[in-house]
Amino acid sequence: MLATQPVPSVSLNQCRHCTAAAATIVVDNERFCCQGCARVYAILKEQNLLDYYDFSENRLASLKERPIADFSYCDTDWFRKTFALPAGVGRYRIRLKLPAIHCAACVWLLEKLPTMLVEVRSARINYLRKHIDIVASSALPLSRLITFVADLGYTPDFSAERKSTKKLNEYDRRLVRKLAVAAFGFGNAMLFSLPEYFSTRVEANF
């Protein structure tokens, strides 16, 4: 487990988690703008993962407006059959769509899930699609796993995917266009090099 690193100081009126102004909730001599931010900070401190705040590109949003969700329905049979798959004896695999993933700090924190929950065997992020693939022991209820992820500030999106969302998203389409342009440029350059690959006799006939 990582050793606790010094955390950048904030003003007396700023939230210790997201640095929002007018933080009025005091927990363990720290100020927070809402209970959500206080909860995330408590988890990170308990797990000795305060390095999360050291990422320079980390732009944390206040969790004040985040609705409180009850994930008890995640333990129902229909939910397990819809979202979870067997992953060997005594294990299951689940893919969660996390729209709040936005930077390297998010990836770093979420891939620490095996450190924070001993029943989690692995956690891998697909940054472009904002997905996390988790393999966990069957002893870990889905409701507890998903509640823990949501408490970190990454509420899963379980909305049904339509056909349009299964297609390439706009970012993927831009990558495909760039690849097509690069392939055209490469092919065009190779056309000028073709004579070098032919023998002198073939060149003479041309």
Coordinates of C-alpha atoms in Angstrom, one line a residue:
M1 CA 0.0 0.0 0.0
L2 CA 1.3 3.5 -0.8
A3 CA 2.6 5.7 1.9
T4 CA 0.6 8.8 2.6
Q5 CA 2.1 11.8 0.8
P6 CA 1.7 15.5 1.8
V7 CA -1.5 16.9 0.5
P8 CA -1.5 20.4 -1.0
S9 CA -2.9 22.9 1.5
V10 CA -6.2 24.7 0.8
S11 CA -7.7 27.9 2.3
L12 CA -9.7 27.6 5.5
N13 CA -13.0 28.0 3.7
Q14 CA -12.4 25.6 0.8
C15 CA -13.6 22.0 0.6
R16 CA -10.8 19.6 1.5
H17 CA -11.8 17.3 -1.4
C18 CA -12.9 19.5 -4.3
T19 CA -11.7 22.9 -3.1
A20 CA -15.2 24.4 -3.5
A21 CA -15.7 27.7 -1.6
A22 CA -17.9 28.1 1.5
A23 CA -17.2 24.6 2.9
T24 CA -19.3 24.5 6.1
I25 CA -19.2 20.8 7.1
V26 CA -16.4 20.0 9.5
V27 CA -15.3 16.4 9.9
D28 CA -12.1 15.4 11.8
N29 CA -10.9 19.1 11.6
E30 CA -11.3 19.2 7.8
R31 CA -13.9 21.3 5.9
F32 CA -16.1 19.9 3.2
C33 CA -18.8 21.4 1.0
C34 CA -21.1 18.3 1.3
Q35 CA -21.3 14.9 2.8
G36 CA -20.3 13.3 -0.5
C37 CA -17.0 15.0 -0.6
A38 CA -16.4 14.1 3.1
R39 CA -17.2 10.5 2.3
V40 CA -14.7 10.3 -0.6
Y41 CA -12.0 11.9 1.5
A42 CA -12.6 9.6 4.4
I43 CA -12.3 6.5 2.1
L44 CA -9.1 7.8 0.6
K45 CA -7.6 8.6 4.0
E46 CA -8.6 5.2 5.4
Q47 CA -7.0 3.4 2.5
N48 CA -3.9 5.5 2.6
L49 CA -4.6 6.8 -1.0
L50 CA -4.3 10.5 -0.5
D51 CA -1.8 10.5 -3.4
Y52 CA -5.0 10.9 -5.5
Y53 CA -4.9 14.7 -4.7
D54 CA -1.3 15.0 -6.0
F55 CA -2.3 14.6 -9.7
S56 CA -1.8 18.0 -11.3
E57 CA -4.5 17.4 -13.9
N58 CA -7.0 16.3 -11.2
R59 CA -10.1 18.6 -11.6
L60 CA -12.5 17.4 -8.9
A61 CA -16.2 18.5 -9.0
S62 CA -18.3 19.0 -5.9
L63 CA -20.5 16.0 -5.1
K64 CA -23.1 18.3 -3.5
E65 CA -25.6 17.9 -6.3
R66 CA -25.1 14.1 -6.7
P67 CA -28.3 12.3 -5.9
I68 CA -28.3 9.6 -3.2
A69 CA -28.9 6.2 -4.8
D70 CA -30.0 2.9 -3.3
F71 CA -28.2 0.1 -5.1
S72 CA -29.9 -2.8 -3.2
Y73 CA -31.6 -3.8 -6.5
C74 CA -28.2 -4.8 -7.8
D75 CA -28.4 -8.1 -5.8
T76 CA -31.6 -9.2 -7.6
D77 CA -31.4 -12.1 -10.0
W78 CA -32.4 -10.1 -13.1
F79 CA -29.6 -7.6 -12.4
R80 CA -27.0 -10.3 -12.0
K81 CA -28.1 -12.0 -15.2
T82 CA -28.1 -8.7 -17.1
F83 CA -24.8 -7.2 -16.0
A84 CA -22.6 -9.9 -14.4
L85 CA -20.9 -12.9 -16.0
P86 CA -19.1 -15.9 -14.5
A87 CA -15.3 -15.5 -14.3
G88 CA -14.2 -18.8 -13.0
V89 CA -15.0 -20.7 -9.9
G90 CA -16.4 -18.4 -7.2
R91 CA -15.9 -15.2 -9.2
Y92 CA -17.9 -12.9 -11.4
R93 CA -17.1 -10.2 -13.9
I94 CA -19.0 -6.9 -14.4
R95 CA -18.5 -4.0 -16.7
L96 CA -19.6 -0.6 -15.4
K97 CA -20.1 2.5 -17.4
L98 CA -18.7 5.5 -15.4
P99 CA -19.3 8.8 -17.1
A100 CA -17.4 10.7 -14.4
I101 CA -14.0 9.3 -15.6
H102 CA -12.1 12.3 -17.0
C103 CA -8.4 12.1 -16.2
A104 CA -5.4 10.0 -15.2
A105 CA -6.2 10.4 -11.6
C106 CA -9.6 8.7 -12.1
V107 CA -7.8 5.7 -13.8
W108 CA -5.2 5.6 -11.0
L109 CA -7.8 5.6 -8.2
L110 CA -10.3 3.1 -9.8
E111 CA -7.6 0.6 -10.6
K112 CA -6.8 0.6 -6.9
L113 CA -10.1 -1.1 -6.2
P114 CA -8.3 -4.5 -5.4
T115 CA -6.4 -2.6 -2.7
M116 CA -9.5 -1.1 -1.2
L117 CA -11.8 -4.1 -1.4
V118 CA -10.0 -7.4 -0.8
E119 CA -12.7 -9.3 -2.7
V120 CA -11.9 -7.5 -5.9
R121 CA -9.4 -9.5 -8.0
S122 CA -8.8 -7.0 -10.8
A123 CA -10.0 -3.6 -12.1
R124 CA -9.2 -2.4 -15.6
I125 CA -10.2 0.9 -17.1
N126 CA -11.1 1.6 -20.8
Y127 CA -10.5 5.3 -20.7
L128 CA -11.9 6.1 -24.2
R129 CA -15.2 4.4 -23.5
K130 CA -15.3 5.3 -19.8
H131 CA -15.8 1.6 -18.8
I132 CA -14.3 -0.3 -15.9
D133 CA -14.1 -4.1 -16.0
I134 CA -14.1 -5.7 -12.5
V135 CA -13.5 -9.3 -11.5
A136 CA -14.5 -10.0 -8.0
S137 CA -15.2 -12.9 -5.6
S138 CA -18.8 -14.1 -5.4
A139 CA -18.6 -13.3 -1.7
L140 CA -18.8 -9.6 -2.5
P141 CA -22.4 -8.5 -3.1
L142 CA -22.9 -6.5 -6.3
S143 CA -24.7 -3.9 -4.2
R144 CA -21.7 -3.3 -2.0
L145 CA -19.3 -3.1 -4.9
I146 CA -21.4 -0.7 -6.9
T147 CA -22.2 1.5 -3.8
F148 CA -18.4 1.7 -3.0
V149 CA -17.6 2.8 -6.6
A150 CA -20.4 5.4 -6.4
D151 CA -19.2 6.6 -3.0
L152 CA -15.9 7.4 -4.7
G153 CA -17.8 9.8 -6.9
Y154 CA -18.2 7.5 -9.9
T155 CA -21.9 6.7 -10.1
P156 CA -22.5 3.9 -12.7
D157 CA -24.8 4.5 -15.6
F158 CA -27.0 1.4 -16.2
S159 CA -29.1 2.9 -18.9
A160 CA -29.8 0.4 -21.7
E161 CA -27.6 0.9 -24.7
R162 CA -29.4 1.6 -27.9
K163 CA -28.2 0.6 -31.3
S164 CA -26.8 4.1 -31.9
T165 CA -24.7 4.0 -28.7
K166 CA -23.3 0.7 -29.7
K167 CA -21.8 2.2 -32.9
L168 CA -18.6 4.1 -32.9
N169 CA -18.8 7.3 -30.8
E170 CA -17.7 10.6 -32.2
Y171 CA -14.2 10.3 -30.7
D172 CA -13.7 6.8 -32.3
R173 CA -14.9 8.2 -35.6
R174 CA -12.3 10.9 -35.5
L175 CA -9.6 8.3 -34.9
V176 CA -10.8 6.2 -37.9
R177 CA -10.7 9.3 -40.1
K178 CA -7.2 10.1 -39.0
L179 CA -6.1 6.5 -39.6
A180 CA -7.7 6.6 -43.1
V181 CA -5.7 9.8 -44.0
A182 CA -2.5 8.3 -42.7
A183 CA -3.0 5.1 -44.7
F184 CA -3.7 7.1 -47.8
G185 CA -0.5 9.2 -47.4
F186 CA 1.5 6.0 -46.7
G187 CA 0.1 4.3 -49.7
N188 CA 0.7 7.3 -52.0
A189 CA 4.3 7.5 -50.9
M190 CA 4.8 3.8 -51.5
L191 CA 3.5 4.2 -55.1
F192 CA 6.5 6.4 -55.9
S193 CA 8.8 3.7 -54.5
L194 CA 7.4 0.8 -56.5
P195 CA 10.0 1.1 -59.4
E196 CA 12.8 0.4 -56.8
Y197 CA 11.2 -3.0 -56.2
F198 CA 11.2 -4.0 -59.9
S199 CA 14.1 -5.4 -61.8
T200 CA 15.8 -3.4 -64.6
R201 CA 14.1 -5.5 -67.3
V202 CA 10.7 -4.8 -66.0
E203 CA 11.5 -1.1 -65.7
A204 CA 12.7 -1.1 -69.3
N205 CA 9.5 -2.6 -70.5
F206 CA 7.6 0.1 -68.6

